XYZ file of C-alpha atoms in Angstrom:
666
model
C 48.841 64.258 8.834
C 51.295 61.631 7.314
C 49.822 57.671 7.152
C 52.041 56.746 10.412
C 50.933 60.167 12.345
C 46.908 58.896 11.500
C 47.938 55.368 12.101
C 49.533 56.436 15.929
C 46.440 58.561 16.423
C 43.971 55.656 15.931
C 46.137 53.563 17.930
C 45.857 55.960 20.721
C 41.880 56.479 20.591
C 41.551 52.664 20.363
C 43.614 52.212 23.417
C 41.518 54.898 25.153
C 38.296 53.513 24.384
C 39.233 50.330 25.793
C 40.962 51.769 28.876
C 37.221 53.466 29.192
C 35.194 50.291 28.748
C 38.007 48.496 31.570
C 36.515 51.525 33.676
C 32.810 50.783 33.499
C 33.058 47.238 33.148
C 35.061 47.779 36.537
C 32.083 50.466 38.078
C 29.249 47.005 36.387
C 31.228 44.765 38.552
C 30.886 46.710 41.861
C 27.027 46.166 41.807
C 27.710 41.718 42.307
C 29.735 41.494 45.915
C 32.146 38.956 45.818
C 30.764 34.675 47.259
C 32.957 35.692 50.342
C 30.766 38.404 51.384
C 27.832 36.071 52.329
C 30.071 33.593 53.922
C 28.318 32.277 57.108
C 29.997 32.490 60.350
C 32.791 30.405 61.132
C 32.239 26.728 62.876
C 33.053 27.088 66.621
C 35.291 24.278 66.207
C 37.468 26.569 64.426
C 36.796 29.179 67.370
C 38.278 26.430 69.772
C 41.404 25.543 68.029
C 42.651 28.977 67.902
C 45.229 29.915 70.427
C 45.101 29.542 74.159
C 46.895 31.933 77.099
C 50.575 32.312 77.006
C 53.365 32.093 79.836
C 55.157 35.993 80.100
C 57.888 34.170 77.836
C 57.985 35.203 73.867
C 55.001 33.110 72.340
C 55.398 29.668 70.033
C 56.131 30.428 66.613
C 52.563 29.690 64.585
C 53.224 27.027 62.138
C 50.240 27.382 60.097
C 52.308 30.994 58.418
C 54.636 30.574 56.191
C 58.306 31.850 56.803
C 61.739 32.408 55.467
C 64.227 30.550 57.876
C 66.574 32.591 55.828
C 66.819 35.367 53.076
C 70.288 36.112 51.432
C 70.523 39.126 48.978
C 73.549 39.971 47.288
C 73.219 43.554 45.204
C 76.252 43.915 42.808
C 76.203 47.881 41.066
C 76.733 48.213 37.696
C 78.989 51.531 36.165
C 75.314 52.567 34.215
C 73.396 52.585 37.569
C 71.487 49.067 37.030
C 71.821 46.381 39.717
C 72.400 42.559 39.328
C 70.467 40.863 42.541
C 70.790 36.991 43.222
C 68.450 35.852 46.513
C 68.678 33.102 48.540
C 65.460 31.984 50.229
C 65.841 29.052 52.879
C 61.429 28.525 53.178
C 59.232 27.049 54.950
C 55.798 26.465 54.067
C 53.056 26.898 56.510
C 51.173 23.910 57.914
C 47.600 25.159 57.371
C 46.651 22.315 54.972
C 47.047 24.091 51.748
C 48.348 22.726 49.307
C 51.459 24.637 47.690
C 52.776 25.424 44.432
C 55.523 27.431 44.847
C 56.416 31.166 45.599
C 56.464 34.472 44.619
C 58.829 37.610 44.531
C 56.956 40.821 44.249
C 59.626 43.507 42.784
C 58.854 47.397 42.223
C 59.586 48.431 38.881
C 56.986 51.555 39.322
C 57.307 54.547 41.418
C 56.121 57.978 42.092
C 57.929 60.666 41.859
C 57.083 63.588 44.750
C 56.131 66.559 43.470
C 54.885 65.222 39.676
C 51.945 64.371 38.886
C 49.998 60.878 38.783
C 51.018 59.747 35.323
C 54.570 60.397 36.086
C 56.454 57.792 37.873
C 60.444 56.185 38.435
C 60.939 52.988 36.346
C 63.008 50.136 37.486
C 63.158 47.702 34.107
C 62.931 44.534 35.639
C 64.683 41.701 33.509
C 66.994 38.450 33.103
C 65.060 36.632 35.768
C 66.540 33.341 36.099
C 65.261 30.335 39.338
C 66.647 27.390 40.701
C 66.570 25.228 43.636
C 68.793 22.966 45.510
C 66.313 21.270 46.888
C 64.864 20.127 43.728
C 61.821 22.309 44.167
C 60.257 23.305 40.574
C 61.497 26.554 39.043
C 59.286 27.428 35.942
C 58.999 30.978 36.442
C 55.967 33.183 35.165
C 56.141 37.110 35.476
C 52.690 39.246 35.899
C 52.393 42.922 36.171
C 50.791 43.615 39.696
C 50.311 47.104 39.798
C 53.085 48.695 40.836
C 55.075 45.706 40.836
C 56.543 42.732 39.056
C 55.477 39.423 40.251
C 58.191 36.549 40.012
C 55.913 33.611 39.926
C 57.944 30.062 40.700
C 56.486 27.039 40.516
C 54.665 24.679 39.060
C 50.478 24.372 38.937
C 50.225 21.178 37.951
C 53.093 20.012 40.867
C 52.719 20.142 45.121
C 55.690 20.760 47.407
C 56.311 20.813 51.018
C 58.040 21.079 53.786
C 61.403 23.639 53.844
C 62.641 24.423 50.261
C 65.507 26.440 48.969
C 65.396 28.697 45.830
C 68.220 31.107 44.416
C 66.692 33.509 41.986
C 68.764 36.103 40.182
C 67.321 39.113 38.164
C 68.639 42.869 36.764
C 67.381 46.128 38.018
C 67.599 49.244 35.964
C 68.292 52.991 37.029
C 68.423 51.987 40.365
C 71.421 54.300 41.353
C 70.568 58.307 43.108
C 73.366 60.352 41.864
C 74.829 63.208 43.459
C 77.342 66.368 42.823
C 79.743 63.932 45.257
C 78.715 60.437 45.744
C 76.020 58.310 44.500
C 73.836 56.751 46.683
C 71.552 52.848 46.183
C 69.169 53.795 48.931
C 66.613 50.548 48.557
C 63.607 48.813 50.542
C 65.059 44.926 51.081
C 61.421 44.501 51.945
C 58.252 46.520 51.970
C 54.531 45.315 53.032
C 55.869 41.528 53.130
C 53.750 39.373 55.725
C 55.975 36.767 55.704
C 58.603 36.044 58.633
C 62.066 35.790 58.437
C 64.152 34.042 60.604
C 67.521 35.609 59.514
C 67.788 38.071 57.087
C 71.481 39.150 55.171
C 72.393 41.754 52.663
C 75.030 42.349 51.077
C 75.795 45.623 47.977
C 79.008 46.154 46.236
C 79.910 48.307 43.511
C 82.721 50.181 41.664
C 84.969 51.855 44.602
C 83.470 49.861 47.673
C 80.782 51.594 49.761
C 81.986 54.192 52.109
C 79.454 54.761 54.627
C 76.234 52.128 55.009
C 72.794 52.495 57.141
C 69.952 50.119 57.664
C 66.916 50.408 59.271
C 63.763 47.662 60.149
C 60.289 48.770 60.845
C 57.229 50.845 58.487
C 57.040 54.115 56.769
C 60.067 55.611 58.479
C 59.309 54.507 61.895
C 62.302 51.968 62.152
C 65.166 51.351 64.407
C 68.771 50.595 63.451
C 69.064 46.677 61.526
C 71.229 44.647 64.052
C 74.479 45.164 61.754
C 75.486 47.707 58.920
C 79.226 47.079 58.020
C 80.773 48.948 54.929
C 83.143 47.977 52.878
C 83.715 46.117 49.406
C 80.850 44.525 49.935
C 79.216 45.792 52.491
C 76.879 44.183 54.415
C 73.726 44.205 56.469
C 72.144 42.166 58.933
C 68.381 41.079 60.487
C 67.162 39.102 63.000
C 63.977 38.093 63.085
C 62.179 40.084 61.004
C 58.087 40.146 61.353
C 55.553 39.862 59.530
C 55.128 43.081 57.753
C 58.091 44.411 59.274
C 59.723 46.226 56.437
C 63.895 46.923 55.637
C 65.958 49.419 54.271
C 69.062 50.127 53.133
C 71.204 53.266 52.090
C 74.158 53.384 50.723
C 76.958 55.665 49.871
C 79.897 55.096 47.099
C 82.253 57.071 45.008
C 81.170 59.275 42.169
C 83.761 58.791 40.228
C 82.850 55.094 39.918
C 79.785 55.516 37.960
C 79.179 56.766 34.196
C 76.364 59.260 33.692
C 73.209 58.264 36.501
C 69.946 59.456 35.769
C 66.534 58.398 36.890
C 64.256 56.340 34.396
C 61.402 58.926 34.805
C 58.220 57.815 32.726
C 54.665 59.185 32.275
C 51.334 58.924 30.771
C 47.888 58.702 30.554
C 44.543 58.140 28.734
C 41.833 60.160 27.650
C 38.314 58.771 26.576
C 37.264 58.454 23.037
C 33.881 59.071 20.940
C 33.760 55.249 19.653
C 30.669 53.157 21.001
C 29.178 56.659 22.842
C 25.831 54.973 23.329
C 26.613 52.560 24.676
C 29.052 54.164 26.851
C 26.373 56.866 27.933
C 24.270 53.729 28.738
C 26.775 52.072 30.622
C 26.733 54.966 32.840
C 24.185 56.573 33.296
C 22.299 52.887 34.266
C 25.499 52.739 36.773
C 24.435 56.081 38.381
C 21.268 55.216 39.212
C 21.598 51.369 39.778
C 24.397 51.062 41.775
C 23.289 53.381 44.594
C 20.340 51.745 44.732
C 21.554 48.340 44.937
C 23.855 49.467 47.504
C 21.144 51.011 49.377
C 18.703 47.787 49.532
C 21.860 45.161 49.830
C 23.266 46.933 53.204
C 19.437 47.417 54.568
C 18.917 44.070 54.089
C 22.348 42.908 55.893
C 22.237 45.109 58.925
C 18.904 43.949 59.700
C 19.792 40.396 59.501
C 23.293 40.513 60.210
C 23.929 43.605 61.894
C 22.353 43.159 65.171
C 23.603 41.671 68.428
C 22.239 38.616 69.843
C 20.788 37.714 72.910
C 19.899 34.966 74.588
C 16.343 34.310 75.089
C 14.420 34.120 78.360
C 17.572 34.785 80.082
C 18.436 37.751 82.218
C 21.027 40.049 80.730
C 24.774 38.691 82.006
C 24.016 35.398 82.168
C 24.918 32.574 79.771
C 22.994 29.082 79.306
C 26.180 27.567 80.278
C 27.730 24.309 78.149
C 25.726 22.060 79.863
C 22.214 23.322 78.339
C 22.905 23.117 75.097
C 21.800 25.342 72.365
C 19.234 27.790 73.800
C 17.632 30.312 71.216
C 18.501 33.931 70.437
C 17.149 37.080 69.353
C 18.086 40.276 67.504
C 17.820 43.650 69.091
C 18.821 46.717 71.137
C 20.603 46.335 74.627
C 18.108 45.663 77.377
C 18.040 46.929 80.861
C 21.767 46.136 82.534
C 21.727 44.601 86.494
C 24.499 46.185 88.230
C 27.689 43.636 88.925
C 30.226 44.028 91.401
C 33.261 42.672 90.072
C 34.315 42.669 86.621
C 33.692 39.637 84.409
C 35.217 36.648 85.461
C 38.826 36.251 83.192
C 38.203 39.256 81.453
C 40.607 41.601 81.672
C 40.078 45.558 81.022
C 41.778 45.665 77.316
C 39.021 42.779 76.601
C 36.464 44.796 78.630
C 36.983 48.275 76.273
C 37.181 46.108 73.278
C 33.506 44.605 73.768
C 31.916 47.311 75.314
C 32.208 49.781 72.099
C 33.451 47.263 69.539
C 36.887 48.677 68.905
C 40.398 48.339 70.344
C 41.313 52.242 70.951
C 45.277 53.098 71.932
C 42.883 53.296 76.125
C 42.542 49.720 75.651
C 46.095 49.303 75.227
C 47.350 51.514 78.010
C 44.432 50.297 80.339
C 46.135 46.671 79.453
C 49.385 48.571 80.878
C 48.435 50.069 84.344
C 46.595 45.820 84.627
C 50.469 44.558 84.588
C 52.048 47.247 86.359
C 48.831 46.070 89.068
C 49.897 42.572 89.067
C 53.019 43.074 89.424
C 54.602 42.775 85.945
C 56.282 46.245 85.709
C 56.137 48.990 87.998
C 55.382 53.026 86.726
C 57.259 55.412 88.147
C 56.532 59.397 87.763
C 59.610 61.523 87.113
C 60.502 65.075 86.050
C 63.093 65.806 83.306
C 64.056 68.984 81.189
C 65.132 71.074 84.081
C 64.025 74.432 83.764
C 61.595 73.748 80.905
C 60.531 70.302 82.615
C 58.169 68.074 81.849
C 56.491 64.426 83.380
C 57.719 61.319 82.218
C 57.133 57.362 83.109
C 60.318 55.287 83.491
C 58.456 51.551 83.534
C 60.924 48.902 84.928
C 60.106 45.200 84.286
C 59.527 42.713 87.605
C 59.560 39.150 88.226
C 55.508 38.481 89.143
C 55.156 36.346 92.118
C 53.134 33.736 91.098
C 53.386 32.057 87.848
C 50.604 34.022 86.239
C 50.125 33.639 82.595
C 49.820 35.792 79.927
C 47.308 36.782 76.751
C 48.835 36.525 73.903
C 47.908 40.041 72.958
C 49.710 41.096 77.158
C 52.662 39.403 76.163
C 53.696 40.885 73.013
C 52.565 44.656 74.826
C 54.867 43.340 77.527
C 57.784 42.355 74.819
C 57.598 45.531 73.181
C 57.878 47.753 75.854
C 61.328 46.594 77.091
C 62.041 45.181 74.078
C 65.446 47.752 74.318
C 66.053 47.871 77.399
C 64.718 47.611 80.993
C 64.074 49.565 82.641
C 62.627 52.343 79.852
C 61.062 55.583 80.060
C 57.938 55.853 77.918
C 59.150 58.578 75.968
C 61.641 56.868 74.228
C 59.032 54.471 73.226
C 57.755 57.294 70.917
C 58.002 56.429 66.898
C 59.392 52.543 68.293
C 56.036 50.917 69.932
C 53.389 51.425 66.771
C 54.573 47.851 65.509
C 54.085 46.626 68.699
C 50.799 48.370 68.984
C 49.340 47.202 65.665
C 50.652 43.609 66.727
C 48.943 43.818 69.453
C 45.641 45.714 68.720
C 45.406 42.384 65.688
C 45.537 39.771 68.508
C 43.167 41.750 70.881
C 40.748 41.345 67.857
C 41.497 37.333 67.493
C 41.061 37.341 71.260
C 37.000 38.362 71.085
C 36.573 36.205 68.455
C 38.844 33.086 70.217
C 36.624 33.468 73.118
C 33.522 33.407 70.709
C 32.256 37.246 71.297
C 31.990 37.723 67.593
C 31.966 35.494 64.611
C 34.662 37.563 62.652
C 37.014 40.216 63.821
C 35.272 43.744 64.306
C 37.950 45.426 62.953
C 37.935 43.506 59.717
C 34.250 43.175 59.788
C 34.159 47.108 59.934
C 37.366 47.409 57.234
C 35.669 45.213 54.780
C 32.736 46.705 53.813
C 34.378 50.485 54.729
C 36.901 49.809 52.074
C 34.707 48.906 49.697
C 32.978 52.633 50.088
C 35.714 54.093 50.081
C 36.546 52.324 47.249
C 33.671 53.399 45.608
C 33.729 56.609 47.030
C 37.490 57.075 44.823
C 35.721 55.694 41.651
C 32.735 57.939 41.953
C 34.996 61.505 42.627
C 37.514 59.993 40.113
C 34.468 59.832 37.125
C 33.455 62.952 38.042
C 36.529 64.731 37.501
C 38.548 62.966 34.766
C 34.987 61.360 32.700
C 32.859 64.157 33.066
C 34.143 66.350 30.450
C 34.932 63.808 27.934
C 31.683 62.228 28.419
C 29.785 65.129 27.077
C 31.100 65.040 24.027
C 30.444 61.048 23.680
C 26.310 61.707 24.922
C 25.937 64.533 21.886
C 27.584 61.742 19.937
C 24.808 59.533 21.207
C 22.322 61.602 21.032
C 21.202 60.939 24.429
C 21.692 64.120 26.832
C 20.060 65.066 29.975
C 21.551 68.282 30.958
C 24.523 66.432 32.874
C 27.408 64.353 31.516
C 26.779 60.083 32.034
C 30.377 60.219 33.402
C 29.154 63.005 36.315
C 25.497 60.812 37.250
C 28.474 57.691 37.237
C 30.479 59.275 39.954
C 27.563 61.018 41.712
C 25.493 57.183 41.937
C 29.220 55.682 42.914
C 29.878 58.568 45.313
C 26.437 57.557 47.123
C 26.636 53.908 47.155
C 30.228 54.126 48.465
C 28.671 56.519 51.595
C 26.312 54.027 52.056
C 28.574 51.290 52.517
C 30.966 53.369 54.452
C 27.999 54.148 57.239
C 26.520 51.370 57.098
C 29.210 49.141 57.060
C 30.054 50.395 60.639
C 27.525 48.557 62.121
C 28.578 45.330 60.970
C 30.488 43.919 63.587
C 27.332 42.165 65.397
C 27.812 40.049 68.879
C 27.322 37.116 69.569
C 24.769 35.737 72.538
C 27.607 35.376 74.122
C 29.874 38.779 73.291
C 26.070 40.563 74.114
C 26.208 38.332 77.939
C 29.836 40.002 78.236
C 29.185 43.458 77.766
C 25.889 43.215 79.630
C 28.412 42.342 82.424
C 30.850 44.997 81.701
C 27.875 47.609 81.709
C 27.009 46.172 84.491
C 30.210 46.477 86.471
C 30.756 50.321 85.185
C 27.239 51.034 87.051
C 28.969 49.507 90.309
C 32.019 52.032 89.816
C 30.095 54.957 89.315
C 27.826 54.604 91.870
C 29.602 52.382 94.778
C 29.238 54.026 97.979
C 32.668 54.627 100.334
C 30.957 52.914 103.318
C 30.026 49.699 101.098
C 34.065 48.962 100.695
C 35.781 47.491 103.661
C 38.683 49.398 104.964
C 40.858 45.887 104.547
C 39.938 45.114 101.282
C 40.484 48.497 100.358
C 43.961 48.847 98.809
C 43.487 45.688 96.657
C 40.037 46.898 95.298
C 41.010 50.109 94.326
C 44.369 48.852 92.415
C 42.501 45.983 90.402
C 39.535 47.866 90.040
C 41.192 50.773 88.151
C 42.641 49.483 84.785
C 38.448 49.010 84.419
C 37.558 52.767 85.346
C 40.277 54.165 83.224
C 39.139 52.201 79.847
C 35.165 53.413 80.521
C 36.859 57.131 81.876
C 35.464 56.774 85.062
C 38.487 56.545 87.140
C 38.252 60.187 89.202
C 34.973 58.915 90.410
C 36.554 55.726 91.518
C 39.625 57.747 93.055
C 37.006 60.050 94.912
C 35.300 57.157 96.468
C 38.899 55.454 97.953
C 39.704 59.425 99.270
C 36.588 58.778 101.433
C 37.624 54.908 102.174
C 40.724 56.065 103.597
C 39.674 59.381 105.183
C 36.845 56.910 107.067
C 39.569 54.190 107.992
C 42.060 57.071 109.520
C 39.271 58.895 111.535
C 38.618 54.797 113.169
C 42.284 54.712 113.964
C 42.993 52.677 110.756
C 45.451 52.906 108.024
C 44.826 52.153 104.246
C 48.116 51.669 102.543
C 48.722 53.082 99.283
C 49.533 51.061 96.359
C 53.496 50.638 94.865
C 52.974 49.599 91.786
C 52.831 53.521 90.665
C 55.813 55.718 92.401
C 55.896 59.464 92.290
C 59.653 60.562 92.474
C 60.281 57.414 94.322
C 57.811 57.552 96.554
C 54.081 56.388 96.803
C 51.534 58.975 96.348
C 50.044 60.612 99.639
C 46.321 59.654 98.153
C 43.992 58.313 95.746
C 43.142 61.009 93.993
C 46.850 61.456 93.286
C 46.895 58.328 92.020
C 43.983 58.517 89.990
C 45.454 61.567 88.136
C 49.030 59.784 87.421
C 47.812 57.244 86.022
C 45.268 59.144 84.127
C 48.108 61.060 82.544
C 49.765 58.066 82.134
C 47.225 56.350 79.993
C 46.312 59.418 78.003
C 50.373 60.052 77.269
C 50.839 56.057 76.721
C 47.969 56.462 73.671
C 50.039 59.051 71.924
C 53.373 57.757 72.600
C 52.491 54.113 71.774
C 50.428 54.841 68.184
C 53.193 57.513 67.144
C 54.804 57.062 63.838
C 57.617 59.123 61.970
C 57.242 60.380 58.776
C 58.181 58.417 55.882
C 61.714 59.547 53.032
C 60.401 60.729 49.709
C 61.013 58.817 46.412
C 64.556 58.542 45.166
C 65.955 60.451 48.093
C 68.450 60.174 50.356
C 69.432 58.044 53.065
C 71.564 60.256 55.290
C 69.321 62.953 55.876
C 69.699 62.174 59.195
C 66.672 60.165 61.571
C 65.080 57.724 60.806
C 64.594 56.255 57.149
C 62.659 52.574 56.911
C 60.426 52.182 54.043
C 61.699 56.161 52.416
C 63.399 54.192 49.737
C 63.244 52.859 46.033
C 61.569 50.368 45.130
C 61.173 47.223 47.844
C 59.696 43.450 47.543
C 56.702 41.169 49.341
C 56.907 37.726 49.145
C 54.439 34.482 49.678
C 53.667 31.787 47.949
C 50.808 29.635 46.058
């Protein structure tokens, strides 16, 4: 072997040893959780400061959140397949009290190649970064590797800024063009996983020969809708308004192939293996971690579940009752749900979606479907059952937005659901919302979790509480699987070199320990979404009302109240899964009324072929089918495109392009 070859081989062993140390150090660090995991409950004042109910009109903008008043990007494509990008950003910093030093832009430079192994990726070299600010903001630049992205961090750590600021950022990306036989394509995610909302986005793309075809989509992971404008030309122009936080934007352009030279993506690969250096230290760390990590995880979670994972209840009070603000502090105890008394009305001021959330500590699609039914009962929309498809007919529902008689305010999540349904048209068929409602569902779900915190039922969002612990569990399980399969055989040789052997490679022991610890966090993390005493009182009221819905007798309901009570309580029955029982009770009421020479009118908010249903059981069946179908429709998302593919293969293509970017402030 030559001297150069020995140096390359030695350098490879050194890099692999360093990589193994880094992996084991990360595993050891997982034993100690961040201090944030032990953080106490949010202050009551913070809960009180959250948003109040809003009117049916679009909610006011949250000035606590960063946003871009405008984002303009010009992509100039070059003959060698690269692109020069110039971005002009009018940035508005949120008024949440945090000091800001500047902004950052995360630009994806590495992307997996479909059909290749995990070590193979497509590379877009980022360089020639320049920043200026017409408003005088600091323009110091640091480039920081952030996984598959390079972060362009702009600003000065010693200077704080506020108010509106404008930044002009230019940089070069290499190998962005996709070659095809008869054309070349620039298929790019302008934004992906970017949480900053944008009022106006304008993107231009130009290159040799001009853009002959142009498409643009907004949305997430294939579930996109067309942009406001997408015009081919020289340059092609794409415009989007009101791009929400978390909402992506993807453009696809065709250009003449003759305008470019030899085009080929920059495909790279790399990997690392474990060397035999420092074998004893590595073996001890692996064996010790495999034993200590699951023991620490079990002890920690057992303590947390016992101390913070149980619901609180007001001491000395009947379940469902609260002491009220004038009573001052009331002792609370932790334990299981006590005996629940029947409640003849739903909890005051608590909508069906909120009841569903407090009962199972989760926002499910049935909670959103029941919210739609509740909005119909309250006069905000009408649901009409229709048939379509000719010989192969299928049931669909036509939703028509109405103006309620009274000026009733909507909760934030209710306004989001209502606006999301009728964003494109009024009326609208339920089937037309498929693949177009997922973003609205995600936002409404988040707002519903925020509301249960606002109401004081949980100290933290139960979703985030569970997700935090389960994400840690998933991370440990993944790390354990990687350790078992990637380090198992390698550490067998290291163990021999170290003179330490137990019959099982130390990498496998570490992997098993991490998997066990991850399972502990995953399963016990589900029990960490504990309710406050106020939330437990609301749970008792909700469960008491459920008992009424399943035990109510027809002779207990007055004829003149039947129609109103049936409609008002039906969305709650849907949430509890007892709509059939509730409808059967009212069918008996209607029959008894008819025998007495009186008539119970059928509701008009749900129609079958333009006419009211003949009985309450029919309404319940139809509404139940609607709620089930709506749940699947609301959650439906389209599949995403493949990396480096074409944006002109038909269908939605949001998020399926190359690269992508996200933003924020620091």
